[in-house]
CSV table of C-alpha atoms in Angstrom, one decimal:
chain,number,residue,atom,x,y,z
I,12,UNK,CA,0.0,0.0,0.0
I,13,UNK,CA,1.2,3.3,-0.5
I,14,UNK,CA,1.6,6.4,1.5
I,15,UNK,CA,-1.4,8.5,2.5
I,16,UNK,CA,-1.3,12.0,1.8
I,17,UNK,CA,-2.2,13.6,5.1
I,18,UNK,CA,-2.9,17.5,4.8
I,19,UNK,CA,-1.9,19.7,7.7
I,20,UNK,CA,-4.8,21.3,6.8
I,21,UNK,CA,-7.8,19.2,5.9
I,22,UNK,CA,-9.4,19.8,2.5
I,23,UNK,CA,-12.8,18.4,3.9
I,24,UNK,CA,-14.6,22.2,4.6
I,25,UNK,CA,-17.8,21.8,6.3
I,26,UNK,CA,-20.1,22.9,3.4
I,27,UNK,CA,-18.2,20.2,1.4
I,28,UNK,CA,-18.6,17.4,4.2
I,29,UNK,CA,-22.4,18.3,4.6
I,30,UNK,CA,-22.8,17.9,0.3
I,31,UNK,CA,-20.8,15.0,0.6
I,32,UNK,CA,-23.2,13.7,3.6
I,33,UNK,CA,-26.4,14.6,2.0
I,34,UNK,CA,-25.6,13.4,-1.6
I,35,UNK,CA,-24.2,9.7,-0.1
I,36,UNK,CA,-27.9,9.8,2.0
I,37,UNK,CA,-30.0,10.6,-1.6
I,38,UNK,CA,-29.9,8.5,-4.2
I,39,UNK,CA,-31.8,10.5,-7.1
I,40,UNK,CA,-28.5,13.3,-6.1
I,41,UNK,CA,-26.3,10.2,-7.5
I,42,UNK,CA,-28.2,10.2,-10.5
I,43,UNK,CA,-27.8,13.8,-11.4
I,44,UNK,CA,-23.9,13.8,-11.1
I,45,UNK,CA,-23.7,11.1,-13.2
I,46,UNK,CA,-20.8,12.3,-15.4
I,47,UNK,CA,-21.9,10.9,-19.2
I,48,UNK,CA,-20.3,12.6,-22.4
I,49,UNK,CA,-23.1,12.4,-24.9
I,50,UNK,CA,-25.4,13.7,-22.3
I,51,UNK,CA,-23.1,16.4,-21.3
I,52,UNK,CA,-22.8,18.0,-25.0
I,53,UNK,CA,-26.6,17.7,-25.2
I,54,UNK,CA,-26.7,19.6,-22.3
I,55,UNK,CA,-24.2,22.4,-23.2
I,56,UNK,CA,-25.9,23.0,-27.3
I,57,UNK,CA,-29.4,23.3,-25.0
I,58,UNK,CA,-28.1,26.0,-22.4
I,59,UNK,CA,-26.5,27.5,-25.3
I,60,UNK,CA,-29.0,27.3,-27.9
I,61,UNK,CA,-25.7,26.5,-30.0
I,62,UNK,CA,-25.0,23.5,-32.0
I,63,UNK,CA,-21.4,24.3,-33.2
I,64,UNK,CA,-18.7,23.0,-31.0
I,65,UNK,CA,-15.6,23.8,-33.9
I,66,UNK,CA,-13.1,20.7,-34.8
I,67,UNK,CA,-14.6,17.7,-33.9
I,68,UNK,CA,-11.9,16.2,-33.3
I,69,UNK,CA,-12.0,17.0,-29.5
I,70,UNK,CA,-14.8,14.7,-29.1
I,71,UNK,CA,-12.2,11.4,-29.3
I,72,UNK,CA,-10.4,13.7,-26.4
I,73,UNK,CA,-13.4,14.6,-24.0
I,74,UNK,CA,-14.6,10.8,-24.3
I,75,UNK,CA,-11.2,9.3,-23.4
I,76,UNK,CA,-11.4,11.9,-20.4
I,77,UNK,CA,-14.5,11.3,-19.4
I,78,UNK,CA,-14.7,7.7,-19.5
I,79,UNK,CA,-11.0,7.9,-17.0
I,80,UNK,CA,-12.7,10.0,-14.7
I,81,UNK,CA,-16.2,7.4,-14.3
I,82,UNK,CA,-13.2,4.6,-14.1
I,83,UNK,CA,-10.4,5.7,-12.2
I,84,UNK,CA,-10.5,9.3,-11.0
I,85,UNK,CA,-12.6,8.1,-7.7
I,86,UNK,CA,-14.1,11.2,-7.5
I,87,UNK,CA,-16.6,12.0,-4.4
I,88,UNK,CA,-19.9,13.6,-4.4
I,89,UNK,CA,-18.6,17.1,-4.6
I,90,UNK,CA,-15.9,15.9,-6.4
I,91,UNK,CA,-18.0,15.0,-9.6
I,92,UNK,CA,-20.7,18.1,-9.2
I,93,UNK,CA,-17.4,20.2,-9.5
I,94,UNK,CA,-16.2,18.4,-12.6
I,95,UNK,CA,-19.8,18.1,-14.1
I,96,UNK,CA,-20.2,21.4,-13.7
I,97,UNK,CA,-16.8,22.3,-15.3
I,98,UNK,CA,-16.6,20.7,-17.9
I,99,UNK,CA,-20.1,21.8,-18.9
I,100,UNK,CA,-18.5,25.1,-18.5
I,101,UNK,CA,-15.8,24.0,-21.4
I,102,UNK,CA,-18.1,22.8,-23.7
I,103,UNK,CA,-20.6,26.2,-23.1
I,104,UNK,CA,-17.5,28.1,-23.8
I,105,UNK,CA,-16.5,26.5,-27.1
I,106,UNK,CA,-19.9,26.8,-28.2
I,107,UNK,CA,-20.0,30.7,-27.6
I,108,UNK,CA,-16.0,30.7,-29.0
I,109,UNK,CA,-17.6,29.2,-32.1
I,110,UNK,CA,-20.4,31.1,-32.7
I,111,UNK,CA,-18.0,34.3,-32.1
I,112,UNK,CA,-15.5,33.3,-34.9
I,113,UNK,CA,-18.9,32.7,-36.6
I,114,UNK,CA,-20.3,36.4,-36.7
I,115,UNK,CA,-16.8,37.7,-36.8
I,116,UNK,CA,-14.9,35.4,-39.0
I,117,UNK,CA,-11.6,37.7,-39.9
I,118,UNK,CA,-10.9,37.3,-36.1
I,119,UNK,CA,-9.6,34.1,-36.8
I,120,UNK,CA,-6.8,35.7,-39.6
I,121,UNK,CA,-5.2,38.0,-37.4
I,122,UNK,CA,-1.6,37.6,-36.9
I,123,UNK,CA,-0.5,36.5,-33.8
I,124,UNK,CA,3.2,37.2,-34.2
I,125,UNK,CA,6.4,36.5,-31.9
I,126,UNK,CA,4.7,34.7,-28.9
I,127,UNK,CA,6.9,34.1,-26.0
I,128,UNK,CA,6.4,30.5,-24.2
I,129,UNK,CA,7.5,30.1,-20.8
I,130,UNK,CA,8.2,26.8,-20.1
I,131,UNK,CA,8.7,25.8,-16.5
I,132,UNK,CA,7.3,23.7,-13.4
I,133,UNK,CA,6.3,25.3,-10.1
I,134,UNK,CA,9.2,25.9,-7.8
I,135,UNK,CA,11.1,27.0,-11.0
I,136,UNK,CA,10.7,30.6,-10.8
I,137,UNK,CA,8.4,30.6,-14.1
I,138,UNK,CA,5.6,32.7,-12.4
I,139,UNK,CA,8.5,35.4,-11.6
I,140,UNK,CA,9.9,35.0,-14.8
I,141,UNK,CA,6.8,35.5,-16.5
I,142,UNK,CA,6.0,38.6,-14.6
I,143,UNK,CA,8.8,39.8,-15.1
I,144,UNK,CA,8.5,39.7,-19.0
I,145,UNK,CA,5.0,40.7,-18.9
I,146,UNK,CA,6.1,44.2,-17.8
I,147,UNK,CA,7.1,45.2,-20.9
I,148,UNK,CA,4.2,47.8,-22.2
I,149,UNK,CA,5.0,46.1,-25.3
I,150,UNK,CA,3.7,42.9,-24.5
I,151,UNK,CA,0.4,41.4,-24.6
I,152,UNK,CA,-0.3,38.2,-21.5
I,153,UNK,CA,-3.3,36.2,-20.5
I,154,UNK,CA,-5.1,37.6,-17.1
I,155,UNK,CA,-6.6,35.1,-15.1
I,156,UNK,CA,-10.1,36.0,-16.2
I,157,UNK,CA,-9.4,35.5,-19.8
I,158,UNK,CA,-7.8,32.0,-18.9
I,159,UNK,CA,-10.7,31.2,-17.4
I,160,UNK,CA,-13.2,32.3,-20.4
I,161,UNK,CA,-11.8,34.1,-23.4
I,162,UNK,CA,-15.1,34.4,-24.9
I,163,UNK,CA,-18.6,35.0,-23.7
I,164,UNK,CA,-21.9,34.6,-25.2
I,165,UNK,CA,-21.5,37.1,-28.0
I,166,UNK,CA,-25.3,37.5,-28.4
I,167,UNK,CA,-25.0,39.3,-25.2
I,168,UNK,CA,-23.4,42.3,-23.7
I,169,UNK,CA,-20.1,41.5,-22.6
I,170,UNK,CA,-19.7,42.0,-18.6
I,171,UNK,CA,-17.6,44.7,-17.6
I,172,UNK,CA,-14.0,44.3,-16.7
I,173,UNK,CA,-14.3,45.1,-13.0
I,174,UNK,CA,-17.1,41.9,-12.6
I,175,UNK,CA,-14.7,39.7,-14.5
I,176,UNK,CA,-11.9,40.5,-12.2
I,177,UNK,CA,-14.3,39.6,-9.4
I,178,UNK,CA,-14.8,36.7,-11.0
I,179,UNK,CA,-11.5,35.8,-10.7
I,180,UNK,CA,-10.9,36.5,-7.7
I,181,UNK,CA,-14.0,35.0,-6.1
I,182,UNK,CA,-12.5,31.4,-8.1
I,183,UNK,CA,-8.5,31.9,-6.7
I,184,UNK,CA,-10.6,32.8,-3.2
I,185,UNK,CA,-12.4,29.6,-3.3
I,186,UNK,CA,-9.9,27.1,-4.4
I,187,UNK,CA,-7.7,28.4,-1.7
I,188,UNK,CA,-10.5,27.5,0.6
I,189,UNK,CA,-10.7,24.4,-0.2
I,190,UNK,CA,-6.9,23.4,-1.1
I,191,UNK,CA,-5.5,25.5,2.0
I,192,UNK,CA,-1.7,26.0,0.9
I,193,UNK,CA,-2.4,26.2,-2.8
I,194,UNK,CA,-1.3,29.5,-3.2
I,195,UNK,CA,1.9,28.7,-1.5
I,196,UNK,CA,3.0,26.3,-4.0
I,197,UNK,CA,1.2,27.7,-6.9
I,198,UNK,CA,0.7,31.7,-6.7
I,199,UNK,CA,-0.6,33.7,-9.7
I,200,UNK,CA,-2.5,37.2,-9.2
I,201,UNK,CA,-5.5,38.1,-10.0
I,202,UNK,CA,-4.7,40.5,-12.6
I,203,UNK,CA,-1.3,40.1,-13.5
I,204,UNK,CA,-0.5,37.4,-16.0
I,205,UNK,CA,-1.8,34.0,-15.9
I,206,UNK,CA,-0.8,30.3,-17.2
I,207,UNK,CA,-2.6,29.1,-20.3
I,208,UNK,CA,-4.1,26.4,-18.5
I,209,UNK,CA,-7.2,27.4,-18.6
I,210,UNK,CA,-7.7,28.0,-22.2
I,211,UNK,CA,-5.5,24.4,-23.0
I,212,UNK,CA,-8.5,22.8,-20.8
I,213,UNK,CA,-11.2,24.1,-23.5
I,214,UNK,CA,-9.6,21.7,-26.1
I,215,UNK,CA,-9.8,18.3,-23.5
I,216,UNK,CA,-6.4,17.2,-25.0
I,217,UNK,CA,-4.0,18.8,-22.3
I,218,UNK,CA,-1.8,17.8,-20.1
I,219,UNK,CA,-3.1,20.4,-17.5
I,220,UNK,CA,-6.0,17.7,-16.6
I,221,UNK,CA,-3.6,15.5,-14.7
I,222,UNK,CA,-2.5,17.5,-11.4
I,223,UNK,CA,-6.3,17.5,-10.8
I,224,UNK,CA,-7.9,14.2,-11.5
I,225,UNK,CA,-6.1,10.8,-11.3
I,226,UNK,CA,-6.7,9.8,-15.1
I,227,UNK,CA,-4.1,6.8,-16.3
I,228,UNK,CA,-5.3,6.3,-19.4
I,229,UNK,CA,-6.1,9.5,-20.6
I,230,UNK,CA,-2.5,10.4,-19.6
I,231,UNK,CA,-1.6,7.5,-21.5
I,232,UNK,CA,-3.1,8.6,-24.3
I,233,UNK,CA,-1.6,12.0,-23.9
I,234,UNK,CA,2.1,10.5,-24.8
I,235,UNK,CA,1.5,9.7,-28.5
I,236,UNK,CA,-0.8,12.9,-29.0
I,237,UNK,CA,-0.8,15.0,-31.9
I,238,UNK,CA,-1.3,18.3,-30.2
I,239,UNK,CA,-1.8,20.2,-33.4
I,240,UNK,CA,-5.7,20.8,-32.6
I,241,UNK,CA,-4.7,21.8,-29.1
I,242,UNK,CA,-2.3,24.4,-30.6
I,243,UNK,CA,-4.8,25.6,-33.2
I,244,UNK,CA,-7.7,25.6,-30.5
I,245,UNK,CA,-5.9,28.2,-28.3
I,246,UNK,CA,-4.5,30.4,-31.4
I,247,UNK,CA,-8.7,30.4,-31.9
I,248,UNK,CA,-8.9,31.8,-28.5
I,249,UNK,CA,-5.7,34.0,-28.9
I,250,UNK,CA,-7.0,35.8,-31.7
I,251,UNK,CA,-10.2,36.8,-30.1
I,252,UNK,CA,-8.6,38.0,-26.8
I,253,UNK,CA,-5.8,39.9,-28.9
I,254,UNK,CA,-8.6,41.6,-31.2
I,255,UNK,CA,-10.1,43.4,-27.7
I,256,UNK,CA,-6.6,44.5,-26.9
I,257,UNK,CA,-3.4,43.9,-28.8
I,258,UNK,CA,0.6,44.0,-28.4
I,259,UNK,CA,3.8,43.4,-29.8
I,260,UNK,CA,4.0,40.2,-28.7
I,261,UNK,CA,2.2,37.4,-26.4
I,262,UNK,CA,4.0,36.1,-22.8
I,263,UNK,CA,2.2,33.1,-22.5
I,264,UNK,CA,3.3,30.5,-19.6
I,265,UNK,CA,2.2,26.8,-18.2
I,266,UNK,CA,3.6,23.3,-17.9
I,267,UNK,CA,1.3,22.4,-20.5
I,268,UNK,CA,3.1,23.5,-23.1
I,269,UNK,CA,5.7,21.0,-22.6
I,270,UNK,CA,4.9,18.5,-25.3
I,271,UNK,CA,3.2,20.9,-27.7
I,272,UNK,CA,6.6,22.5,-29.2
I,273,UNK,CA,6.3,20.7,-32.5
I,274,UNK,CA,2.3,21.9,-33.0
I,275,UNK,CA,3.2,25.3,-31.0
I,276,UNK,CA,5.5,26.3,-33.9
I,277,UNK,CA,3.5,25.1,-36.8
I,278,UNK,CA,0.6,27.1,-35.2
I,279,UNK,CA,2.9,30.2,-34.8
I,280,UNK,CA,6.0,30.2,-36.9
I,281,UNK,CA,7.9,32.8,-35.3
I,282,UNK,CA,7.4,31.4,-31.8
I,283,UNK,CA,10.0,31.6,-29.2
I,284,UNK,CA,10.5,29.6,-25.8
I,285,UNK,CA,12.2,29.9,-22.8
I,286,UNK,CA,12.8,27.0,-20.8
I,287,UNK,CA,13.6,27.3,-17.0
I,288,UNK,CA,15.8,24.1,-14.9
I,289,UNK,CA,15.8,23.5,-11.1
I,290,UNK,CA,17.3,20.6,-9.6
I,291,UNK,CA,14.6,18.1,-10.2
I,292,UNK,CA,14.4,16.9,-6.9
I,293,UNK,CA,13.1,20.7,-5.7
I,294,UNK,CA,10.5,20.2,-9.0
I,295,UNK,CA,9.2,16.9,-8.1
I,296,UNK,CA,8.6,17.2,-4.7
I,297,UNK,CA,6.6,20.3,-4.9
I,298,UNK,CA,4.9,19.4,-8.1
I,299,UNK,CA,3.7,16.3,-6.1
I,300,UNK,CA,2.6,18.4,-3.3
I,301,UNK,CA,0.5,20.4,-5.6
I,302,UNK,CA,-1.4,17.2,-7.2
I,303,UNK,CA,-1.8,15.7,-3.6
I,304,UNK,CA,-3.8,19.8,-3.1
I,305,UNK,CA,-6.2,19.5,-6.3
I,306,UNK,CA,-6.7,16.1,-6.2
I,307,UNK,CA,-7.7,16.1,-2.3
I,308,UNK,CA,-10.6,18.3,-3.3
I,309,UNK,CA,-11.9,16.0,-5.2
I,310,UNK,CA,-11.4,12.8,-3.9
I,311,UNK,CA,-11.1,10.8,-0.7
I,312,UNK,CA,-8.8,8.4,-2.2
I,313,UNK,CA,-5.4,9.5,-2.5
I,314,UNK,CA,-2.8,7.2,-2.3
I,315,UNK,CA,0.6,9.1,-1.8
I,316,UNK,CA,2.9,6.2,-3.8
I,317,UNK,CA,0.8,6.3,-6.9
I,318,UNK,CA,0.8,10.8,-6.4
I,319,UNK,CA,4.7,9.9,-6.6
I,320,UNK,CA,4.7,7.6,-9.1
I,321,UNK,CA,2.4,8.9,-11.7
I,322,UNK,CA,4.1,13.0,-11.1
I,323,UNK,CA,7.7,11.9,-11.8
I,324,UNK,CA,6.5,9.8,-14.5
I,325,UNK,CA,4.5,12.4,-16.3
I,326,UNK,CA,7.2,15.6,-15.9
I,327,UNK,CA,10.0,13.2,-17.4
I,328,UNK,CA,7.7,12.0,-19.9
I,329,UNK,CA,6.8,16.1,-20.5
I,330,UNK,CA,10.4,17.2,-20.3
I,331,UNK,CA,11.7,14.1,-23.5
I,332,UNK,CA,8.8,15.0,-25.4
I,333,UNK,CA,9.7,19.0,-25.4
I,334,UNK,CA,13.9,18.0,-25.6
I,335,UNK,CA,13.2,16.0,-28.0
I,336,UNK,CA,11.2,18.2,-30.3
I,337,UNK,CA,14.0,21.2,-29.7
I,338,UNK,CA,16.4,19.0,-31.9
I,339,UNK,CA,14.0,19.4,-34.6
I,340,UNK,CA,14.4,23.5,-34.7
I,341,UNK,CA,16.2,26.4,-35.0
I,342,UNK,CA,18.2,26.2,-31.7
I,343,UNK,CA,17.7,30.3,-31.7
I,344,UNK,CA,14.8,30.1,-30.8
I,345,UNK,CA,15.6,28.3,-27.6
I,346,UNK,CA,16.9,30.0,-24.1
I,347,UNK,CA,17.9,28.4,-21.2
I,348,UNK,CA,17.3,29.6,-17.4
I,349,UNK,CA,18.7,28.4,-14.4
I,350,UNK,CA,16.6,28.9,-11.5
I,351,UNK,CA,19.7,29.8,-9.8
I,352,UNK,CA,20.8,32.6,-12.1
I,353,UNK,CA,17.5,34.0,-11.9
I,354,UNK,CA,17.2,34.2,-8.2
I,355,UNK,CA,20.9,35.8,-8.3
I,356,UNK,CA,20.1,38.6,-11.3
I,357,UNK,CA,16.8,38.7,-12.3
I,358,UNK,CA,17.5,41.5,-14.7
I,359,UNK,CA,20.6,39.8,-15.8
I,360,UNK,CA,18.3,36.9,-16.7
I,361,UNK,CA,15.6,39.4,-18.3
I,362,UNK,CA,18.2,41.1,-20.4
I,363,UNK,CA,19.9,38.0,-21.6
I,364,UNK,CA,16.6,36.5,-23.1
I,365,UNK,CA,16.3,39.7,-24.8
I,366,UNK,CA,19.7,39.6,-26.2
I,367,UNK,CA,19.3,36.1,-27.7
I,368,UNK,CA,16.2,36.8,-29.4
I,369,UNK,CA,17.5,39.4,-31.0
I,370,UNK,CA,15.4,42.5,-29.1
I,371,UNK,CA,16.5,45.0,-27.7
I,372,UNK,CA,15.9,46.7,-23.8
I,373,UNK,CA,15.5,50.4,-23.9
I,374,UNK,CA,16.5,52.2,-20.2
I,375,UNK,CA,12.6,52.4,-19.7
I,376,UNK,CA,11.8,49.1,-20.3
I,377,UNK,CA,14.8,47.8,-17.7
I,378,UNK,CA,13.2,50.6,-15.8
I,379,UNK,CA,10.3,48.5,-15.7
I,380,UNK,CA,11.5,45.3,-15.0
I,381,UNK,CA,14.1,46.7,-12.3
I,382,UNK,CA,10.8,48.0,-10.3
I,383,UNK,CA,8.9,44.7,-11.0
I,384,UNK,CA,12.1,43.1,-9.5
I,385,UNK,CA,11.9,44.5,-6.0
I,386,UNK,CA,8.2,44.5,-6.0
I,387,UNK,CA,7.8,40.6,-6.8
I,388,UNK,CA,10.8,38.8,-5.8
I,389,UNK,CA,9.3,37.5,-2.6
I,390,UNK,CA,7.6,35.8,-4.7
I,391,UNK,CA,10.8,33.7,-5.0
I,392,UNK,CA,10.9,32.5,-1.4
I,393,UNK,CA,7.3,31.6,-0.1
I,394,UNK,CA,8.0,29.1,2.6
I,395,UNK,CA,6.7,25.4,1.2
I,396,UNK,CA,7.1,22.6,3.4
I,397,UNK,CA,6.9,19.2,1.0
I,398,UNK,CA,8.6,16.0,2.2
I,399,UNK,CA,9.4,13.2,-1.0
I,400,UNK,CA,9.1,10.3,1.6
I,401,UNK,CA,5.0,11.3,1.7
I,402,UNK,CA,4.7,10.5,-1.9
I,403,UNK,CA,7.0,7.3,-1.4
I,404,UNK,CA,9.9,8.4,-3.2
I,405,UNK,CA,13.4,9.3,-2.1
I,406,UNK,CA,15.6,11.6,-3.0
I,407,UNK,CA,18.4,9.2,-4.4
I,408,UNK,CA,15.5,7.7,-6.7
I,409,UNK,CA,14.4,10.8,-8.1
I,410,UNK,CA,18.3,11.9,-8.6
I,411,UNK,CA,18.3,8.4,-10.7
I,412,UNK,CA,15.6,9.1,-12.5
I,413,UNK,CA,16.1,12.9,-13.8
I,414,UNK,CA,20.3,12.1,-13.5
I,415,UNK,CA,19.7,12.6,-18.0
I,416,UNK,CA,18.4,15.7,-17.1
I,417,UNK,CA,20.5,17.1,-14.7
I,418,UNK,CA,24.0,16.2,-17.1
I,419,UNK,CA,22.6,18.0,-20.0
I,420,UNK,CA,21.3,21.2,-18.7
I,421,UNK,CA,24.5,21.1,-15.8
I,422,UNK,CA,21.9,21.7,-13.4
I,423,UNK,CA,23.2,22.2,-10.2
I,424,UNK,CA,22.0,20.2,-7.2
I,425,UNK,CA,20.1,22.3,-3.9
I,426,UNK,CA,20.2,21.5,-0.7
I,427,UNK,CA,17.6,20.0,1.0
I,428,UNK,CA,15.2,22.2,2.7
């Protein structure tokens, strides 16, 4: 048996335990979070009144997902209400992407030209990093409302910007109520720029399902994906957030992104990525903190081996896939962080990136970032207690395992602590 993820803090809140109570004590409440894909498409075309859902080739994607989460996922009673209810959300928002792209179809030409792809794990410094790039008045990033819907219904009035901010906030508010500690590991304001998770999610063929739900074969799927309608599916939603408010480039930032380079660049041709190293020991053990967190909402049956497991698997599988496809391009467009150079000189590691792609960094601009240094660099040094043995790994295993890793990037190793 493996080890039990025990939460200092428990994820069971009380208006979760009394759902969970109630819905174990009703049977009819079973039947209505029955989680069925056919039915939940119906669903989403009659709340819409929209029958367009764009390339159907997310359909083989949502019913591999789906069919994972009824066999394996374990999800409780709140569990699957939350997951019914958000992926009803997705397939609401496609419709009303569609049916945008519809009544506006030269959205869907505009250029979307030299986006920047941060590629980096939590604990790596890539929400600092991104911050930091994002300061440029040049550039153009994702907020966390548009992550979580680029597009509303566009039949309607769209709401104003200070209620989607609330919106926001109200969803970072309650995930941190019921993960406490979420937003120690995994921090990203409210309106400051946000990991393309969100809008990867809308296409069901993403890597950024798995730190949530305990799906095997879905993630097994995932390793011989062609992510070319993933990459297509968020320039779709790129194009329509870039028409309301455009820049000279797009930050753009999420683990996600890992095994998309390949599709990423056919999608946009002049991309450029930037890929951030830690000693994987530091990555691991946080990264399997975080999927203990999401999952714990969800479920009452985590098993901290298979949390080990299943995390170190995936991020090497994620890191091959992305190394490999690098020796398939132009190696300019390529830069390598240390974490450890950009804890030492942020601005050093700013102006570098800039310098290999070619751009230049007027005083203002490092005026900018210099100012966003002092004001986010805590950031760098939130206090995260994770311990490998929990998750029934060691640190000479996981050493083993990345040791390919670690010799080609000459990552150095951290202390532990």
């Amino acid at each position: 048996m493996g080890n039990t993820v025990e939460l200092k803090k428990s994820v069971r809140r009380f208006p979760v335990r009394i759902f969970n109570y109630v819905a174990e004590r009703l049977p009819s409440i079973d039947e209505r979070l029955a989680i069925d894909a056919d039915s939940l498409m119906a669903r989403a075309c009659q709340f819409t009144r929209l029958q367009n859902f764009g390339e159907r080739s997310f359909v083989e994607a949502f019913e591999i997902l789906v069919d994972d989460i009824n066999g394996n996922a374990q999800l409780n009673r709140f569990g699957r209400f939350a997951w019914k209810g958000m992926l009803h959300t997705l397939l609401c928002n496609r419709l009303y992407m569609e049916e945008k792209l519809r009544l506006e179809p030269a959205i869907a030409k505009r250029q979307i030209a030299s986006p920047i792809f941060v590629l980096g794990f939590p604990r790596t410094g890539s929400t600092f990093l991104h911050t930091l790039l994002a300061c440029d008045p040049a550039a153009r990033y994702l907020s966390a409302a548009e992550s979580m819907r680029a597009q509303g219904d566009p039949r309607r009035r769209p709401l104003p910007g200070t209620l989607q901010r609330l919106n926001a906030r109200w969803g970072f508010a309650l995930l941190d109520y019921l993960a406490p500690g979420f937003k120690t590991i995994h921090a990203e304001p409210v309106d400051g720029p946000a990991e393309c998770g969100g809008l990867l999610l809308h296409s069901f063929a993403t890597a950024a399902f798995l730190p949530s739900l305990n799906v095997p074969q879905y993630a097994q799927w995932l390793k011989t994906l062609d992510y070319g309608p993933t990459a297509r599916y968020h320039r779709h939603q790129l194009c329509v957030l870039d028409a309301l408010h455009s820049g000279s480039h797009w930050v753009l930032k999420s683990p996600a992104h890992l095994p998309m380079i390949d599709a990423l660049i056919k999608t946009y041709p002049d991309a450029r990525f930037v890929f951030l190293h830690r000693d994987a020991v530091k990555v691991v053990a946080s990264f399997c903190s975080l999927v203990g967190l999401t999952r714990g909402i969800y479920s009452d049956a985590l098993d901290g081996s298979q949390i080990g497991q299943q995390t170190a698997d995936t991020l090497g599988d994620l890191l091959r896939r992305a190394l490999d496809a690098r020796q398939r391009h132009d190696p300019r467009r390529f830069v390598d962080v240390q974490y450890a150079d950009l804890v030492a000189d942020p601005l050093g590691a700013v102006s570098g990136i800039y310098r290999q792609f070619g751009w230049t960094m007027p005083p203002a601009r490092e005026a900018r970032v210099r100012n966003r240094v002092e004001t986010t660099r805590n950031g760098l040094h939130t206090r995260h207690r994770y311990e490998l043995t929990q998750f029934g790994l060691s640190r000479q295993r996981v050493q083993e395992q990345f040791d390919w890793y670690s010799k080609a990037f000459e990552i150095p190793e951290e202390k532990t602590g």
